mmCIF file with all atom_site columns, C-alpha atoms in Angstrom:
data_model
loop_
_atom_site.group_PDB
_atom_site.id
_atom_site.type_symbol
_atom_site.label_atom_id
_atom_site.label_alt_id
_atom_site.label_comp_id
_atom_site.label_asym_id
_atom_site.label_entity_id
_atom_site.label_seq_id
_atom_site.pdbx_PDB_ins_code
_atom_site.Cartn_x
_atom_site.Cartn_y
_atom_site.Cartn_z
_atom_site.occupancy
_atom_site.B_iso_or_equiv
_atom_site.pdbx_formal_charge
_atom_site.auth_seq_id
_atom_site.auth_comp_id
_atom_site.auth_asym_id
_atom_site.auth_atom_id
_atom_site.pdbx_PDB_model_num
ATOM 1   C CA . MET I 1 1   ? 26.102 12.242 -29.853 1.00 59.00 ? 76  MET I CA 1
ATOM 2   C CA . SER I 1 2   ? 27.245 8.632  -30.053 1.00 66.00 ? 77  SER I CA 1
ATOM 3   C CA . THR I 1 3   ? 25.484 5.719  -28.408 1.00 70.00 ? 78  THR I CA 1
ATOM 4   C CA . SER I 1 4   ? 28.293 5.287  -25.871 1.00 77.00 ? 79  SER I CA 1
ATOM 5   C CA . GLU I 1 5   ? 28.144 8.967  -24.959 1.00 84.00 ? 80  GLU I CA 1
ATOM 6   C CA . ALA I 1 6   ? 24.362 8.711  -24.497 1.00 85.00 ? 81  ALA I CA 1
ATOM 7   C CA . ASP I 1 7   ? 24.875 5.595  -22.342 1.00 84.00 ? 82  ASP I CA 1
ATOM 8   C CA . LEU I 1 8   ? 27.439 7.438  -20.252 1.00 87.00 ? 83  LEU I CA 1
ATOM 9   C CA . ARG I 1 9   ? 25.129 10.429 -19.734 1.00 91.00 ? 84  ARG I CA 1
ATOM 10  C CA . ARG I 1 10  ? 22.256 8.123  -18.763 1.00 91.00 ? 85  ARG I CA 1
ATOM 11  C CA . ASP I 1 11  ? 24.451 6.156  -16.352 1.00 91.00 ? 86  ASP I CA 1
ATOM 12  C CA . VAL I 1 12  ? 25.739 9.369  -14.739 1.00 94.00 ? 87  VAL I CA 1
ATOM 13  C CA . ALA I 1 13  ? 22.162 10.671 -14.359 1.00 95.00 ? 88  ALA I CA 1
ATOM 14  C CA . VAL I 1 14  ? 21.097 7.442  -12.633 1.00 95.00 ? 89  VAL I CA 1
ATOM 15  C CA . LEU I 1 15  ? 24.142 7.617  -10.349 1.00 96.00 ? 90  LEU I CA 1
ATOM 16  C CA . GLU I 1 16  ? 23.254 11.205 -9.452  1.00 97.00 ? 91  GLU I CA 1
ATOM 17  C CA . GLN I 1 17  ? 19.693 10.106 -8.592  1.00 98.00 ? 92  GLN I CA 1
ATOM 18  C CA . TYR I 1 18  ? 21.080 7.465  -6.238  1.00 97.00 ? 93  TYR I CA 1
ATOM 19  C CA . ARG I 1 19  ? 23.312 10.046 -4.560  1.00 97.00 ? 94  ARG I CA 1
ATOM 20  C CA . THR I 1 20  ? 20.336 12.377 -4.142  1.00 98.00 ? 95  THR I CA 1
ATOM 21  C CA . GLN I 1 21  ? 18.308 9.539  -2.588  1.00 98.00 ? 96  GLN I CA 1
ATOM 22  C CA . ILE I 1 22  ? 21.134 8.727  -0.183  1.00 98.00 ? 97  ILE I CA 1
ATOM 23  C CA . GLU I 1 23  ? 21.374 12.380 0.849   1.00 98.00 ? 98  GLU I CA 1
ATOM 24  C CA . ALA I 1 24  ? 17.605 12.632 1.437   1.00 98.00 ? 99  ALA I CA 1
ATOM 25  C CA . LEU I 1 25  ? 17.614 9.405  3.453   1.00 98.00 ? 100 LEU I CA 1
ATOM 26  C CA . ALA I 1 26  ? 20.564 10.638 5.522   1.00 98.00 ? 101 ALA I CA 1
ATOM 27  C CA . GLN I 1 27  ? 18.621 13.822 6.328   1.00 98.00 ? 102 GLN I CA 1
ATOM 28  C CA . GLN I 1 28  ? 15.623 11.743 7.423   1.00 98.00 ? 103 GLN I CA 1
ATOM 29  C CA . GLN I 1 29  ? 17.927 9.605  9.525   1.00 98.00 ? 104 GLN I CA 1
ATOM 30  C CA . GLU I 1 30  ? 19.334 12.725 11.227  1.00 98.00 ? 105 GLU I CA 1
ATOM 31  C CA . ILE I 1 31  ? 15.825 13.995 12.020  1.00 98.00 ? 106 ILE I CA 1
ATOM 32  C CA . LEU I 1 32  ? 14.988 10.625 13.568  1.00 98.00 ? 107 LEU I CA 1
ATOM 33  C CA . ARG I 1 33  ? 18.237 10.634 15.567  1.00 98.00 ? 108 ARG I CA 1
ATOM 34  C CA . VAL I 1 34  ? 17.391 14.038 17.060  1.00 98.00 ? 109 VAL I CA 1
ATOM 35  C CA . SER I 1 35  ? 13.835 12.902 17.825  1.00 97.00 ? 110 SER I CA 1
ATOM 36  C CA . LEU I 1 36  ? 15.102 9.713  19.460  1.00 98.00 ? 111 LEU I CA 1
ATOM 37  C CA . GLU I 1 37  ? 17.516 11.679 21.654  1.00 97.00 ? 112 GLU I CA 1
ATOM 38  C CA . GLU I 1 38  ? 14.693 14.014 22.687  1.00 95.00 ? 113 GLU I CA 1
ATOM 39  C CA . HIS I 1 39  ? 12.398 11.114 23.592  1.00 96.00 ? 114 HIS I CA 1
ATOM 40  C CA . LEU I 1 40  ? 15.138 9.319  25.542  1.00 96.00 ? 115 LEU I CA 1
ATOM 41  C CA . ARG I 1 41  ? 15.914 12.541 27.422  1.00 94.00 ? 116 ARG I CA 1
ATOM 42  C CA . ALA I 1 42  ? 12.204 13.022 28.225  1.00 93.00 ? 117 ALA I CA 1
ATOM 43  C CA . ARG I 1 43  ? 11.961 9.450  29.503  1.00 95.00 ? 118 ARG I CA 1
ATOM 44  C CA . GLU I 1 44  ? 15.017 9.890  31.720  1.00 94.00 ? 119 GLU I CA 1
ATOM 45  C CA . THR I 1 45  ? 13.676 13.222 33.013  1.00 91.00 ? 120 THR I CA 1
ATOM 46  C CA . LEU I 1 46  ? 10.317 11.662 33.929  1.00 92.00 ? 121 LEU I CA 1
ATOM 47  C CA . LEU I 1 47  ? 12.098 8.876  35.790  1.00 93.00 ? 122 LEU I CA 1
ATOM 48  C CA . ARG I 1 48  ? 14.300 11.320 37.735  1.00 92.00 ? 123 ARG I CA 1
ATOM 49  C CA . PHE I 1 49  ? 11.302 13.579 38.402  1.00 92.00 ? 124 PHE I CA 1
ATOM 50  C CA . GLN I 1 50  ? 9.397  10.666 39.919  1.00 94.00 ? 125 GLN I CA 1
ATOM 51  C CA . GLN I 1 51  ? 12.418 9.557  41.956  1.00 94.00 ? 126 GLN I CA 1
ATOM 52  C CA . ALA I 1 52  ? 12.957 13.088 43.323  1.00 93.00 ? 127 ALA I CA 1
ATOM 53  C CA . GLY I 1 53  ? 9.548  12.942 44.990  1.00 93.00 ? 128 GLY I CA 1
ATOM 54  C CA . LYS I 1 54  ? 7.040  15.485 46.205  1.00 94.00 ? 129 LYS I CA 1
ATOM 55  C CA . GLY I 1 55  ? 8.531  18.669 47.643  1.00 95.00 ? 130 GLY I CA 1
ATOM 56  C CA . ALA I 1 56  ? 11.910 18.300 45.942  1.00 95.00 ? 131 ALA I CA 1
ATOM 57  C CA . GLU I 1 57  ? 13.367 21.377 44.302  1.00 94.00 ? 132 GLU I CA 1
ATOM 58  C CA . ILE I 1 58  ? 14.258 20.977 40.653  1.00 92.00 ? 133 ILE I CA 1
ATOM 59  C CA . LEU I 1 59  ? 15.648 23.127 37.864  1.00 90.00 ? 134 LEU I CA 1
ATOM 60  C CA . VAL I 1 60  ? 13.180 23.645 35.034  1.00 88.00 ? 135 VAL I CA 1
ATOM 61  C CA . PRO I 1 61  ? 14.753 24.466 31.655  1.00 86.00 ? 136 PRO I CA 1
ATOM 62  C CA . LEU I 1 62  ? 13.299 27.513 29.905  1.00 91.00 ? 137 LEU I CA 1
ATOM 63  C CA . GLY I 1 63  ? 15.483 27.344 26.806  1.00 89.00 ? 138 GLY I CA 1
ATOM 64  C CA . ALA I 1 64  ? 18.601 29.266 25.774  1.00 93.00 ? 139 ALA I CA 1
ATOM 65  C CA . ASN I 1 65  ? 20.429 27.602 28.687  1.00 92.00 ? 140 ASN I CA 1
ATOM 66  C CA . SER I 1 66  ? 18.158 29.335 31.234  1.00 96.00 ? 141 SER I CA 1
ATOM 67  C CA . PHE I 1 67  ? 16.482 27.665 34.213  1.00 94.00 ? 142 PHE I CA 1
ATOM 68  C CA . VAL I 1 68  ? 14.145 28.387 37.112  1.00 96.00 ? 143 VAL I CA 1
ATOM 69  C CA . VAL I 1 69  ? 13.870 26.579 40.426  1.00 96.00 ? 144 VAL I CA 1
ATOM 70  C CA . ALA I 1 70  ? 10.551 24.836 41.058  1.00 94.00 ? 145 ALA I CA 1
ATOM 71  C CA . GLU I 1 71  ? 9.135  22.570 43.732  1.00 95.00 ? 146 GLU I CA 1
ATOM 72  C CA . ILE I 1 72  ? 7.513  19.285 42.761  1.00 95.00 ? 147 ILE I CA 1
ATOM 73  C CA . LYS I 1 73  ? 3.844  19.270 43.827  1.00 94.00 ? 148 LYS I CA 1
ATOM 74  C CA . ASP I 1 74  ? 2.915  15.892 42.312  1.00 94.00 ? 149 ASP I CA 1
ATOM 75  C CA . SER I 1 75  ? 5.690  13.436 41.508  1.00 93.00 ? 150 SER I CA 1
ATOM 76  C CA . GLU I 1 76  ? 3.316  10.696 40.390  1.00 94.00 ? 151 GLU I CA 1
ATOM 77  C CA . LYS I 1 77  ? 1.747  12.327 37.319  1.00 94.00 ? 152 LYS I CA 1
ATOM 78  C CA . ALA I 1 78  ? 2.966  14.262 34.308  1.00 93.00 ? 153 ALA I CA 1
ATOM 79  C CA . PHE I 1 79  ? 1.655  15.969 31.204  1.00 91.00 ? 154 PHE I CA 1
ATOM 80  C CA . VAL I 1 80  ? 2.700  14.463 27.875  1.00 86.00 ? 155 VAL I CA 1
ATOM 81  C CA . GLY I 1 81  ? 1.638  15.561 24.407  1.00 86.00 ? 156 GLY I CA 1
ATOM 82  C CA . VAL I 1 82  ? -0.151 12.932 22.350  1.00 83.00 ? 157 VAL I CA 1
ATOM 83  C CA . GLY I 1 83  ? -0.461 14.940 19.123  1.00 84.00 ? 158 GLY I CA 1
ATOM 84  C CA . SER I 1 84  ? -2.507 17.740 17.579  1.00 88.00 ? 159 SER I CA 1
ATOM 85  C CA . ASP I 1 85  ? -1.920 20.021 20.582  1.00 88.00 ? 160 ASP I CA 1
ATOM 86  C CA . LEU I 1 86  ? -3.519 17.413 22.838  1.00 93.00 ? 161 LEU I CA 1
ATOM 87  C CA . VAL I 1 87  ? -1.898 16.799 26.225  1.00 93.00 ? 162 VAL I CA 1
ATOM 88  C CA . VAL I 1 88  ? -2.612 13.939 28.625  1.00 90.00 ? 163 VAL I CA 1
ATOM 89  C CA . HIS I 1 89  ? -2.145 14.204 32.411  1.00 94.00 ? 164 HIS I CA 1
ATOM 90  C CA . ASP I 1 90  ? -1.509 10.663 33.546  1.00 94.00 ? 165 ASP I CA 1
ATOM 91  C CA . ALA I 1 91  ? 0.592  8.526  35.871  1.00 96.00 ? 166 ALA I CA 1
ATOM 92  C CA . ILE I 1 92  ? 4.301  8.684  35.098  1.00 95.00 ? 167 ILE I CA 1
ATOM 93  C CA . PRO I 1 93  ? 4.592  4.916  34.426  1.00 95.00 ? 168 PRO I CA 1
ATOM 94  C CA . ALA I 1 94  ? 1.825  5.246  31.804  1.00 95.00 ? 169 ALA I CA 1
ATOM 95  C CA . GLN I 1 95  ? 3.570  8.270  30.312  1.00 94.00 ? 170 GLN I CA 1
ATOM 96  C CA . MET I 1 96  ? 6.858  6.374  30.214  1.00 94.00 ? 171 MET I CA 1
ATOM 97  C CA . GLU I 1 97  ? 5.096  3.510  28.449  1.00 95.00 ? 172 GLU I CA 1
ATOM 98  C CA . ARG I 1 98  ? 3.839  5.977  25.819  1.00 93.00 ? 173 ARG I CA 1
ATOM 99  C CA . LEU I 1 99  ? 7.363  7.297  25.399  1.00 95.00 ? 174 LEU I CA 1
ATOM 100 C CA . ASP I 1 100 ? 8.723  3.745  25.137  1.00 97.00 ? 175 ASP I CA 1
ATOM 101 C CA . GLN I 1 101 ? 6.262  3.040  22.315  1.00 96.00 ? 176 GLN I CA 1
ATOM 102 C CA . ARG I 1 102 ? 7.366  6.194  20.509  1.00 96.00 ? 177 ARG I CA 1
ATOM 103 C CA . ILE I 1 103 ? 11.023 5.326  21.073  1.00 98.00 ? 178 ILE I CA 1
ATOM 104 C CA . LYS I 1 104 ? 10.417 1.892  19.551  1.00 99.00 ? 179 LYS I CA 1
ATOM 105 C CA . SER I 1 105 ? 8.630  3.423  16.548  1.00 98.00 ? 180 SER I CA 1
ATOM 106 C CA . ILE I 1 106 ? 11.432 5.920  16.006  1.00 98.00 ? 181 ILE I CA 1
ATOM 107 C CA . THR I 1 107 ? 14.082 3.208  16.360  1.00 98.00 ? 182 THR I CA 1
ATOM 108 C CA . ASP I 1 108 ? 12.242 0.953  13.902  1.00 98.00 ? 183 ASP I CA 1
ATOM 109 C CA . ALA I 1 109 ? 11.966 3.817  11.411  1.00 98.00 ? 184 ALA I CA 1
ATOM 110 C CA . ALA I 1 110 ? 15.661 4.659  11.812  1.00 98.00 ? 185 ALA I CA 1
ATOM 111 C CA . ASN I 1 111 ? 16.597 1.012  11.238  1.00 98.00 ? 186 ASN I CA 1
ATOM 112 C CA . ALA I 1 112 ? 14.408 0.863  8.123   1.00 98.00 ? 187 ALA I CA 1
ATOM 113 C CA . ILE I 1 113 ? 16.070 3.996  6.765   1.00 98.00 ? 188 ILE I CA 1
ATOM 114 C CA . ALA I 1 114 ? 19.529 2.575  7.521   1.00 98.00 ? 189 ALA I CA 1
ATOM 115 C CA . GLN I 1 115 ? 18.636 -0.559 5.546   1.00 98.00 ? 190 GLN I CA 1
ATOM 116 C CA . ARG I 1 116 ? 17.309 1.558  2.685   1.00 98.00 ? 191 ARG I CA 1
ATOM 117 C CA . ILE I 1 117 ? 20.524 3.610  2.679   1.00 98.00 ? 192 ILE I CA 1
ATOM 118 C CA . GLU I 1 118 ? 22.554 0.395  2.452   1.00 98.00 ? 193 GLU I CA 1
ATOM 119 C CA . GLN I 1 119 ? 20.441 -0.810 -0.491  1.00 98.00 ? 194 GLN I CA 1
ATOM 120 C CA . VAL I 1 120 ? 20.764 2.476  -2.355  1.00 98.00 ? 195 VAL I CA 1
ATOM 121 C CA . GLN I 1 121 ? 24.508 2.625  -1.621  1.00 98.00 ? 196 GLN I CA 1
ATOM 122 C CA . ARG I 1 122 ? 24.952 -0.855 -3.103  1.00 98.00 ? 197 ARG I CA 1
ATOM 123 C CA . ARG I 1 123 ? 23.029 0.254  -6.196  1.00 97.00 ? 198 ARG I CA 1
ATOM 124 C CA . ALA I 1 124 ? 25.098 3.440  -6.379  1.00 97.00 ? 199 ALA I CA 1
ATOM 125 C CA . GLU I 1 125 ? 28.317 1.423  -6.209  1.00 97.00 ? 200 GLU I CA 1
ATOM 126 C CA . ALA I 1 126 ? 27.098 -0.838 -9.012  1.00 95.00 ? 201 ALA I CA 1
ATOM 127 C CA . GLN I 1 127 ? 26.024 2.222  -10.999 1.00 95.00 ? 202 GLN I CA 1
ATOM 128 C CA . SER I 1 128 ? 29.408 3.838  -10.422 1.00 95.00 ? 203 SER I CA 1
ATOM 129 C CA . ALA I 1 129 ? 31.019 0.744  -11.937 1.00 93.00 ? 204 ALA I CA 1
ATOM 130 C CA . ALA I 1 130 ? 28.605 1.033  -14.889 1.00 89.00 ? 205 ALA I CA 1
ATOM 131 C CA . VAL I 1 131 ? 29.601 4.689  -15.356 1.00 91.00 ? 206 VAL I CA 1
ATOM 132 C CA . GLN I 1 132 ? 33.262 3.724  -15.332 1.00 92.00 ? 207 GLN I CA 1
ATOM 133 C CA . GLU I 1 133 ? 32.606 0.947  -17.845 1.00 88.00 ? 208 GLU I CA 1
ATOM 134 C CA . SER I 1 134 ? 30.615 3.273  -20.137 1.00 84.00 ? 209 SER I CA 1
ATOM 135 C CA . TYR I 1 135 ? 33.385 5.849  -19.956 1.00 87.00 ? 210 TYR I CA 1
ATOM 136 C CA . GLU I 1 136 ? 36.052 3.281  -20.809 1.00 87.00 ? 211 GLU I CA 1
ATOM 137 C CA . ARG I 1 137 ? 33.960 1.998  -23.754 1.00 82.00 ? 212 ARG I CA 1
ATOM 138 C CA . MET I 1 138 ? 33.511 5.543  -25.013 1.00 82.00 ? 213 MET I CA 1
ATOM 139 C CA . GLN I 1 139 ? 37.255 6.225  -24.702 1.00 84.00 ? 214 GLN I CA 1
ATOM 140 C CA . ALA I 1 140 ? 38.067 2.977  -26.514 1.00 82.00 ? 215 ALA I CA 1
ATOM 141 C CA . ALA I 1 141 ? 35.619 3.826  -29.312 1.00 78.00 ? 216 ALA I CA 1
ATOM 142 C CA . GLN I 1 142 ? 37.162 7.283  -29.711 1.00 78.00 ? 217 GLN I CA 1
ATOM 143 C CA . GLY I 1 143 ? 40.638 5.731  -29.757 1.00 74.00 ? 218 GLY I CA 1
ATOM 144 C CA . GLU I 1 144 ? 39.629 3.382  -32.570 1.00 73.00 ? 219 GLU I CA 1
ATOM 145 C CA . ARG I 1 145 ? 38.345 6.307  -34.653 1.00 69.00 ? 220 ARG I CA 1
ATOM 146 C CA . SER I 1 146 ? 41.553 8.312  -34.264 1.00 61.00 ? 221 SER I CA 1
#
C-alpha cells in the first residue's frame, strides 16, 4: 500500500468518525427536543388546570388517546416529580418555576449540542476536502506510474 493510499484511508476513517459523532449528537438533540416539548406541555397544562379552578370538569389523558372526565378538587396545588421516584405536592406557581428551570436546562443543553454539531460539521467539511485532496494525489501518482 502506497503512502497516498494510506493517507486516503486514514482521512476517510477520520471523516467517518466525524459523521458518526454528528449522528450521535443529532440523536441527543432529538431526545432533548422531545423532552422540551413534554416540559412545555406540562407547564401549559398546569397553567390551564389552575385557570380552570376548583370544581371544573377536565379530561385526564390515560394514554393511547384515551381519557376520563375528572373534577378538580384543588386547583392551587399539583404533584410534580423531582427525580428518583420522588414527587412533590406544592403550589402550582412553585411547580411551574421548577418546570421553567428544567426547560432552561434543556434549552441550554440543546443549544450546546447544536453548537457542537456545527463545530463537528465544519471539521467534517474540512476533512471531506482532505479526502478529496488525498484521492486526487493518489490518482495523480498512479497516472505518473502508468
